[in-house]
Amino acid sequence: MEHWVYEADEWQEKNSSGILEKYLLFPGFYVQFVESQWLNFGAGKYEGMNQFRVDFTLAGRFECEFLDSTFSYRHDGEVTVLGTPLSKNWVHRAYLPTGHYQGCALVLELDKWTGQEANFLKYFGVNIQELMKKLNVIQKWYKVDENEEFTQAFHELYVLHARGAGGRILLKAMDLLLLLNELTIPQSFVQNQDIFFPAHQIKTVKQIHAYILNHMDQEIIFGELVPCYDIGYTLFNKVFKAIYGKSPYQYLKNLRIGKAKKMLRHTDFSVMEIANRVGYNNASKFAHAFQKIAGTTPHQYRKKKEI
């Protein structure tokens, strides 16, 4: 291939929308940028292939379920490295716990390669097969431990993407592979049990999360709610924060204020009625919580939206 190719796939469905943009640098080697909204906190299913990929999350949270039914999460600013098995039947599930995701990935589909592509990378000192063997990234991902140079390179990819600079994206992709090749094992990577959670824990916490969504107008005391489920309170807090990025109480507060904002914009309900509908039976407490998150009072927020 003499030059890069740009492709874009935009979709709008009942419960999801988004755009996937791809710079094909040569067969089986591309950089993709994705922004997606899954309105019902939806899940997707991805068929496996003989693939090596480096993913970066710019915004949102990305959940991955692995072959052993464990789950792990990549959040804002995090980088993961994953190599998938040769089996065409390998499947993992992806999920957007916060309903929104924006990120990019460097992807190498090794089944599509000829000797030419491998030799091209070796010219730059990168042997993908050796790198995969070195990292042992099969079936589960590694998280790249906090590495400013690595995350900066991904931010630079976004700048080049905004300019449509495909040729320079190829150079930056090569730079990322070289950086990856230089990282030491295991000091630069994290792949321990602290970043993987068994399915039953995730299922239980999501059941509690569903309860929160359906009972937002009621008083919720997690110290009383959690013991009703088969999970310890400390573990619940840890898993909840891993999935949703905030402590349960902070998440609930943000959820309530977010819903209150929508009602202030789109309904004629009084501030007190809105407070009651999002679980506050005290107007001053509601106003205090609203101002702390929104930076203004409910009355001021409504007036600004009316202008």
mmCIF file of C-alpha atoms in Angstrom:
data_model
loop_
_atom_site.group_PDB
_atom_site.id
_atom_site.type_symbol
_atom_site.label_atom_id
_atom_site.label_comp_id
_atom_site.label_asym_id
_atom_site.label_seq_id
_atom_site.Cartn_x
_atom_site.Cartn_y
_atom_site.Cartn_z
ATOM 1 C CA MET A 1 0.000 0.000 0.000
ATOM 2 C CA GLU A 2 1.443 3.306 -1.102
ATOM 3 C CA HIS A 3 -0.566 5.535 1.236
ATOM 4 C CA TRP A 4 -2.990 5.466 4.117
ATOM 5 C CA VAL A 5 -6.775 5.142 3.704
ATOM 6 C CA TYR A 6 -9.437 6.866 5.809
ATOM 7 C CA GLU A 7 -12.762 5.165 6.570
ATOM 8 C CA ALA A 8 -15.703 6.291 8.718
ATOM 9 C CA ASP A 9 -18.771 4.437 9.962
ATOM 10 C CA GLU A 10 -21.468 6.481 11.676
ATOM 11 C CA TRP A 11 -24.533 4.862 13.212
ATOM 12 C CA GLN A 12 -27.766 5.932 14.859
ATOM 13 C CA GLU A 13 -29.927 3.212 16.373
ATOM 14 C CA LYS A 14 -32.655 3.057 19.003
ATOM 15 C CA ASN A 15 -30.334 2.699 21.985
ATOM 16 C CA SER A 16 -26.948 3.664 20.599
ATOM 17 C CA SER A 17 -25.200 6.142 18.364
ATOM 18 C CA GLY A 18 -21.635 6.905 17.494
ATOM 19 C CA ILE A 19 -18.884 7.141 14.947
ATOM 20 C CA LEU A 20 -15.914 4.897 14.241
ATOM 21 C CA GLU A 21 -13.120 6.464 12.210
ATOM 22 C CA LYS A 22 -10.216 4.413 10.950
ATOM 23 C CA TYR A 23 -6.873 5.207 9.356
ATOM 24 C CA LEU A 24 -5.695 2.098 7.517
ATOM 25 C CA LEU A 25 -1.924 2.428 7.430
ATOM 26 C CA PHE A 26 -1.348 -0.861 5.626
ATOM 27 C CA PRO A 27 -3.316 -4.150 5.504
ATOM 28 C CA GLY A 28 -4.017 -5.339 9.041
ATOM 29 C CA PHE A 29 -2.521 -2.242 10.675
ATOM 30 C CA TYR A 30 -4.743 0.716 11.554
ATOM 31 C CA VAL A 31 -5.515 3.410 14.097
ATOM 32 C CA GLN A 32 -9.171 3.830 15.050
ATOM 33 C CA PHE A 33 -11.013 6.594 16.860
ATOM 34 C CA VAL A 34 -14.392 5.876 18.379
ATOM 35 C CA GLU A 35 -17.028 7.940 20.136
ATOM 36 C CA SER A 36 -20.159 6.144 21.245
ATOM 37 C CA GLN A 37 -23.301 6.715 23.266
ATOM 38 C CA TRP A 38 -25.115 3.633 24.529
ATOM 39 C CA LEU A 39 -28.241 5.146 25.962
ATOM 40 C CA ASN A 40 -29.249 2.125 28.016
ATOM 41 C CA PHE A 41 -25.784 1.557 29.414
ATOM 42 C CA GLY A 42 -25.578 -1.078 26.685
ATOM 43 C CA ALA A 43 -23.324 -3.978 25.895
ATOM 44 C CA GLY A 44 -21.636 -5.021 22.673
ATOM 45 C CA LYS A 45 -20.182 -8.313 21.491
ATOM 46 C CA TYR A 46 -16.891 -8.561 19.661
ATOM 47 C CA GLU A 47 -15.621 -11.553 17.735
ATOM 48 C CA GLY A 48 -11.993 -12.365 18.345
ATOM 49 C CA MET A 49 -9.173 -12.742 15.845
ATOM 50 C CA ASN A 50 -5.423 -13.030 15.868
ATOM 51 C CA GLN A 51 -5.030 -9.441 16.972
ATOM 52 C CA PHE A 52 -2.702 -7.223 18.957
ATOM 53 C CA ARG A 53 -4.071 -3.891 20.162
ATOM 54 C CA VAL A 54 -3.177 -0.913 22.333
ATOM 55 C CA ASP A 55 -6.206 1.081 23.558
ATOM 56 C CA PHE A 56 -6.454 4.524 25.122
ATOM 57 C CA THR A 57 -9.519 5.992 26.832
ATOM 58 C CA LEU A 58 -9.913 9.726 26.380
ATOM 59 C CA ALA A 59 -13.265 9.993 28.176
ATOM 60 C CA GLY A 60 -15.752 7.611 29.761
ATOM 61 C CA ARG A 61 -15.258 4.066 30.981
ATOM 62 C CA PHE A 62 -14.826 0.826 29.072
ATOM 63 C CA GLU A 63 -15.670 -2.560 30.557
ATOM 64 C CA CYS A 64 -14.257 -5.790 29.152
ATOM 65 C CA GLU A 65 -15.380 -9.305 30.043
ATOM 66 C CA PHE A 66 -12.704 -11.942 29.483
ATOM 67 C CA LEU A 67 -12.790 -15.648 28.708
ATOM 68 C CA ASP A 68 -12.614 -16.624 32.379
ATOM 69 C CA SER A 69 -15.682 -14.452 33.149
ATOM 70 C CA THR A 70 -13.671 -11.806 34.942
ATOM 71 C CA PHE A 71 -14.161 -8.094 34.278
ATOM 72 C CA SER A 72 -11.789 -5.161 34.123
ATOM 73 C CA TYR A 73 -12.160 -1.438 33.424
ATOM 74 C CA ARG A 74 -10.245 1.181 31.477
ATOM 75 C CA HIS A 75 -11.001 4.776 32.420
ATOM 76 C CA ASP A 76 -9.926 8.297 31.419
ATOM 77 C CA GLY A 77 -6.243 8.479 30.523
ATOM 78 C CA GLU A 78 -5.578 4.732 30.863
ATOM 79 C CA VAL A 79 -3.818 2.541 28.306
ATOM 80 C CA THR A 80 -4.292 -1.216 27.943
ATOM 81 C CA VAL A 81 -2.432 -3.766 25.819
ATOM 82 C CA LEU A 82 -4.218 -6.899 24.627
ATOM 83 C CA GLY A 83 -3.380 -9.797 22.359
ATOM 84 C CA THR A 84 -6.228 -12.116 21.380
ATOM 85 C CA PRO A 85 -5.947 -15.866 20.727
ATOM 86 C CA LEU A 86 -5.801 -17.462 17.320
ATOM 87 C CA SER A 87 -9.242 -19.012 17.780
ATOM 88 C CA LYS A 88 -11.941 -17.399 15.628
ATOM 89 C CA ASN A 89 -14.496 -18.391 18.267
ATOM 90 C CA TRP A 90 -12.967 -16.185 20.937
ATOM 91 C CA VAL A 91 -15.551 -13.640 22.065
ATOM 92 C CA HIS A 92 -15.479 -10.904 24.665
ATOM 93 C CA ARG A 93 -18.195 -8.492 25.724
ATOM 94 C CA ALA A 94 -17.740 -4.769 25.932
ATOM 95 C CA TYR A 95 -19.883 -2.481 28.013
ATOM 96 C CA LEU A 96 -20.080 1.256 28.638
ATOM 97 C CA PRO A 97 -21.033 1.627 32.323
ATOM 98 C CA THR A 98 -21.422 5.405 32.072
ATOM 99 C CA GLY A 99 -23.222 5.295 28.716
ATOM 100 C CA HIS A 100 -20.502 7.222 26.867
ATOM 101 C CA TYR A 101 -17.057 6.395 25.557
ATOM 102 C CA GLN A 102 -14.387 8.202 23.578
ATOM 103 C CA GLY A 103 -11.078 6.570 22.813
ATOM 104 C CA CYS A 104 -8.604 5.422 20.211
ATOM 105 C CA ALA A 105 -6.661 2.259 19.512
ATOM 106 C CA LEU A 106 -3.670 1.010 17.594
ATOM 107 C CA VAL A 107 -4.737 -2.322 16.074
ATOM 108 C CA LEU A 108 -2.736 -5.014 14.297
ATOM 109 C CA GLU A 109 -4.760 -7.846 12.723
ATOM 110 C CA LEU A 110 -2.017 -10.382 12.221
ATOM 111 C CA ASP A 111 -4.076 -12.772 10.055
ATOM 112 C CA LYS A 112 -4.113 -10.133 7.319
ATOM 113 C CA TRP A 113 -0.361 -9.690 7.294
ATOM 114 C CA THR A 114 2.139 -10.794 4.713
ATOM 115 C CA GLY A 115 5.866 -10.872 5.251
ATOM 116 C CA GLN A 116 6.047 -7.317 3.949
ATOM 117 C CA GLU A 117 4.264 -5.777 6.954
ATOM 118 C CA ALA A 118 6.314 -7.717 9.501
ATOM 119 C CA ASN A 119 9.530 -6.740 7.762
ATOM 120 C CA PHE A 120 8.435 -3.100 7.716
ATOM 121 C CA LEU A 121 8.023 -3.105 11.511
ATOM 122 C CA LYS A 122 11.265 -5.012 12.036
ATOM 123 C CA TYR A 123 13.020 -2.256 10.103
ATOM 124 C CA PHE A 124 12.006 0.026 12.982
ATOM 125 C CA GLY A 125 13.139 -2.529 15.546
ATOM 126 C CA VAL A 126 9.661 -3.869 16.387
ATOM 127 C CA ASN A 127 8.917 -7.594 16.244
ATOM 128 C CA ILE A 128 5.216 -7.975 17.072
ATOM 129 C CA GLN A 129 5.357 -11.724 17.703
ATOM 130 C CA GLU A 130 8.279 -11.269 20.087
ATOM 131 C CA LEU A 131 6.535 -8.327 21.735
ATOM 132 C CA MET A 132 3.378 -10.386 22.309
ATOM 133 C CA LYS A 133 5.486 -13.197 23.733
ATOM 134 C CA LYS A 134 7.368 -10.745 25.951
ATOM 135 C CA LEU A 135 4.158 -9.193 27.284
ATOM 136 C CA ASN A 136 2.217 -12.471 27.382
ATOM 137 C CA VAL A 137 -0.915 -10.468 26.525
ATOM 138 C CA ILE A 138 -3.143 -13.371 25.614
ATOM 139 C CA GLN A 139 -6.818 -13.418 26.671
ATOM 140 C CA LYS A 140 -6.390 -10.629 29.251
ATOM 141 C CA TRP A 141 -5.089 -7.124 28.985
ATOM 142 C CA TYR A 142 -2.258 -5.380 30.749
ATOM 143 C CA LYS A 143 -2.648 -1.848 31.948
ATOM 144 C CA VAL A 144 0.332 0.343 31.201
ATOM 145 C CA ASP A 145 1.378 1.760 34.544
ATOM 146 C CA GLU A 146 1.182 5.548 34.689
ATOM 147 C CA ASN A 147 3.462 6.643 31.859
ATOM 148 C CA GLU A 148 3.298 10.294 30.851
ATOM 149 C CA GLU A 149 5.183 9.777 27.582
ATOM 150 C CA PHE A 150 2.765 7.061 26.505
ATOM 151 C CA THR A 151 -0.442 8.963 27.271
ATOM 152 C CA GLN A 152 1.003 12.114 25.694
ATOM 153 C CA ALA A 153 1.588 10.178 22.466
ATOM 154 C CA PHE A 154 -2.099 9.210 22.381
ATOM 155 C CA HIS A 155 -3.165 12.806 22.997
ATOM 156 C CA GLU A 156 -0.956 13.791 20.069
ATOM 157 C CA LEU A 157 -2.764 11.197 17.950
ATOM 158 C CA TYR A 158 -5.995 13.061 18.652
ATOM 159 C CA VAL A 159 -4.427 16.339 17.536
ATOM 160 C CA LEU A 160 -3.275 14.720 14.276
ATOM 161 C CA HIS A 161 -6.723 13.151 13.828
ATOM 162 C CA ALA A 162 -8.356 16.581 14.136
ATOM 163 C CA ARG A 163 -6.069 17.774 11.327
ATOM 164 C CA GLY A 164 -6.704 14.695 9.192
ATOM 165 C CA ALA A 165 -2.958 14.139 9.049
ATOM 166 C CA GLY A 166 -2.972 10.443 8.128
ATOM 167 C CA GLY A 167 0.706 10.262 7.198
ATOM 168 C CA ARG A 168 1.770 11.682 10.541
ATOM 169 C CA ILE A 169 -0.661 9.347 12.306
ATOM 170 C CA LEU A 170 1.333 6.464 10.795
ATOM 171 C CA LEU A 171 4.554 7.929 12.217
ATOM 172 C CA LYS A 172 2.965 8.439 15.632
ATOM 173 C CA ALA A 173 1.645 4.855 15.577
ATOM 174 C CA MET A 174 5.197 3.645 14.950
ATOM 175 C CA ASP A 175 6.372 5.854 17.807
ATOM 176 C CA LEU A 176 3.835 4.173 20.123
ATOM 177 C CA LEU A 177 5.051 0.711 19.138
ATOM 178 C CA LEU A 178 8.637 1.757 19.801
ATOM 179 C CA LEU A 179 7.649 3.130 23.206
ATOM 180 C CA LEU A 180 5.874 -0.119 23.985
ATOM 181 C CA ASN A 181 8.901 -2.095 22.886
ATOM 182 C CA GLU A 182 11.075 -0.142 25.336
ATOM 183 C CA LEU A 183 8.872 -0.675 28.393
ATOM 184 C CA THR A 184 10.212 -3.089 30.964
ATOM 185 C CA ILE A 185 8.373 -6.132 32.277
ATOM 186 C CA PRO A 186 6.797 -6.171 34.816
ATOM 187 C CA GLN A 187 7.676 -2.718 36.178
ATOM 188 C CA SER A 188 5.795 -0.804 33.470
ATOM 189 C CA PHE A 189 2.652 -2.942 33.502
ATOM 190 C CA VAL A 190 -0.123 -3.906 35.869
ATOM 191 C CA GLN A 191 -1.879 -7.254 35.542
ATOM 192 C CA ASN A 192 -2.795 -8.432 38.995
ATOM 193 C CA GLN A 193 -5.993 -9.547 40.654
ATOM 194 C CA ASP A 194 -6.734 -6.025 41.867
ATOM 195 C CA ILE A 195 -7.810 -4.948 38.372
ATOM 196 C CA PHE A 196 -9.976 -8.008 37.602
ATOM 197 C CA PHE A 197 -13.324 -8.759 39.238
ATOM 198 C CA PRO A 198 -15.306 -12.034 39.113
ATOM 199 C CA ALA A 199 -18.637 -12.057 37.333
ATOM 200 C CA HIS A 200 -20.748 -12.639 40.457
ATOM 201 C CA GLN A 201 -19.390 -9.463 42.080
ATOM 202 C CA ILE A 202 -20.090 -7.399 38.978
ATOM 203 C CA LYS A 203 -23.581 -8.858 38.680
ATOM 204 C CA THR A 204 -24.387 -8.054 42.319
ATOM 205 C CA VAL A 205 -23.135 -4.471 42.123
ATOM 206 C CA LYS A 206 -25.080 -3.903 38.901
ATOM 207 C CA GLN A 207 -28.207 -5.178 40.622
ATOM 208 C CA ILE A 208 -27.690 -2.566 43.335
ATOM 209 C CA HIS A 209 -27.048 0.019 40.619
ATOM 210 C CA ALA A 210 -30.366 -0.910 38.978
ATOM 211 C CA TYR A 211 -32.093 -0.468 42.322
ATOM 212 C CA ILE A 212 -30.573 3.019 42.607
ATOM 213 C CA LEU A 213 -31.870 4.000 39.153
ATOM 214 C CA ASN A 214 -35.374 2.770 39.968
ATOM 215 C CA HIS A 215 -35.588 4.301 43.444
ATOM 216 C CA MET A 216 -33.838 7.624 42.976
ATOM 217 C CA ASP A 217 -36.829 9.473 44.433
ATOM 218 C CA GLN A 218 -36.491 7.593 47.713
ATOM 219 C CA GLU A 219 -34.014 7.822 50.555
ATOM 220 C CA ILE A 220 -31.144 5.415 49.886
ATOM 221 C CA ILE A 221 -28.801 4.434 52.710
ATOM 222 C CA PHE A 222 -26.130 2.144 51.323
ATOM 223 C CA GLY A 223 -25.242 0.829 54.768
ATOM 224 C CA GLU A 224 -28.761 -0.609 54.958
ATOM 225 C CA LEU A 225 -29.195 -1.489 51.275
ATOM 226 C CA VAL A 226 -25.970 -3.422 50.616
ATOM 227 C CA PRO A 227 -26.458 -6.088 53.331
ATOM 228 C CA CYS A 228 -29.612 -7.132 51.453
ATOM 229 C CA TYR A 229 -27.324 -8.395 48.689
ATOM 230 C CA ASP A 230 -24.647 -11.053 48.839
ATOM 231 C CA ILE A 231 -21.634 -8.722 49.030
ATOM 232 C CA GLY A 232 -19.645 -7.038 51.801
ATOM 233 C CA TYR A 233 -19.874 -3.269 52.150
ATOM 234 C CA THR A 234 -16.143 -2.598 51.629
ATOM 235 C CA LEU A 235 -16.023 -4.836 48.563
ATOM 236 C CA PHE A 236 -19.188 -3.207 47.219
ATOM 237 C CA ASN A 237 -17.575 0.234 47.416
ATOM 238 C CA LYS A 238 -14.429 -1.012 45.653
ATOM 239 C CA VAL A 239 -16.281 -2.746 42.810
ATOM 240 C CA PHE A 240 -18.797 0.080 42.383
ATOM 241 C CA LYS A 241 -16.030 2.651 41.998
ATOM 242 C CA ALA A 242 -14.199 0.392 39.523
ATOM 243 C CA ILE A 243 -17.326 0.156 37.351
ATOM 244 C CA TYR A 244 -18.740 3.669 37.580
ATOM 245 C CA GLY A 245 -15.714 5.768 38.516
ATOM 246 C CA LYS A 246 -17.165 7.326 41.660
ATOM 247 C CA SER A 247 -18.095 6.280 45.163
ATOM 248 C CA PRO A 248 -21.732 5.138 45.490
ATOM 249 C CA TYR A 249 -22.769 8.288 47.364
ATOM 250 C CA GLN A 250 -21.065 10.651 44.901
ATOM 251 C CA TYR A 251 -22.495 8.741 41.959
ATOM 252 C CA LEU A 252 -26.022 8.924 43.419
ATOM 253 C CA LYS A 253 -25.670 12.639 44.102
ATOM 254 C CA ASN A 254 -24.495 13.339 40.536
ATOM 255 C CA LEU A 255 -27.293 11.168 39.150
ATOM 256 C CA ARG A 256 -29.925 13.043 41.140
ATOM 257 C CA ILE A 257 -28.616 16.478 40.208
ATOM 258 C CA GLY A 258 -28.373 15.432 36.552
ATOM 259 C CA LYS A 259 -32.012 14.401 36.566
ATOM 260 C CA ALA A 260 -32.944 17.622 38.381
ATOM 261 C CA LYS A 261 -31.227 19.676 35.663
ATOM 262 C CA LYS A 262 -33.329 17.977 32.995
ATOM 263 C CA MET A 263 -36.545 18.706 34.889
ATOM 264 C CA LEU A 264 -35.536 22.330 35.458
ATOM 265 C CA ARG A 265 -34.999 22.681 31.706
ATOM 266 C CA HIS A 266 -37.960 20.753 30.390
ATOM 267 C CA THR A 267 -40.764 20.910 32.985
ATOM 268 C CA ASP A 268 -42.706 23.500 34.958
ATOM 269 C CA PHE A 269 -42.383 21.576 38.229
ATOM 270 C CA SER A 270 -41.536 23.716 41.243
ATOM 271 C CA VAL A 271 -38.050 23.402 42.691
ATOM 272 C CA MET A 272 -39.487 21.648 45.745
ATOM 273 C CA GLU A 273 -41.352 19.142 43.580
ATOM 274 C CA ILE A 274 -38.197 18.444 41.602
ATOM 275 C CA ALA A 275 -36.269 18.015 44.843
ATOM 276 C CA ASN A 276 -38.791 15.403 45.989
ATOM 277 C CA ARG A 277 -38.638 13.591 42.645
ATOM 278 C CA VAL A 278 -34.868 13.134 42.971
ATOM 279 C CA GLY A 279 -34.859 12.010 46.596
ATOM 280 C CA TYR A 280 -34.567 15.251 48.589
ATOM 281 C CA ASN A 281 -37.295 16.116 51.090
ATOM 282 C CA ASN A 282 -35.511 19.257 52.217
ATOM 283 C CA ALA A 283 -35.286 22.212 49.807
ATOM 284 C CA SER A 284 -32.173 23.740 51.383
ATOM 285 C CA LYS A 285 -30.248 20.435 51.253
ATOM 286 C CA PHE A 286 -31.249 20.032 47.628
ATOM 287 C CA ALA A 287 -30.178 23.582 46.779
ATOM 288 C CA HIS A 288 -26.836 23.064 48.558
ATOM 289 C CA ALA A 289 -26.153 19.790 46.717
ATOM 290 C CA PHE A 290 -27.242 21.311 43.401
ATOM 291 C CA GLN A 291 -25.008 24.363 43.758
ATOM 292 C CA LYS A 292 -22.027 22.244 44.765
ATOM 293 C CA ILE A 293 -22.275 20.225 41.556
ATOM 294 C CA ALA A 294 -23.814 22.693 39.075
ATOM 295 C CA GLY A 295 -22.106 25.819 40.396
ATOM 296 C CA THR A 296 -25.383 27.709 40.646
ATOM 297 C CA THR A 297 -28.723 27.489 42.471
ATOM 298 C CA PRO A 298 -31.688 25.631 40.942
ATOM 299 C CA HIS A 299 -33.562 28.932 40.412
ATOM 300 C CA GLN A 300 -30.567 30.553 38.698
ATOM 301 C CA TYR A 301 -30.025 27.466 36.554
ATOM 302 C CA ARG A 302 -33.633 27.529 35.344
ATOM 303 C CA LYS A 303 -33.467 31.255 34.560
ATOM 304 C CA LYS A 304 -30.296 30.816 32.497
ATOM 305 C CA LYS A 305 -31.941 28.096 30.453
ATOM 306 C CA GLU A 306 -34.945 30.327 29.797
ATOM 307 C CA ILE A 307 -32.824 33.110 28.305
#
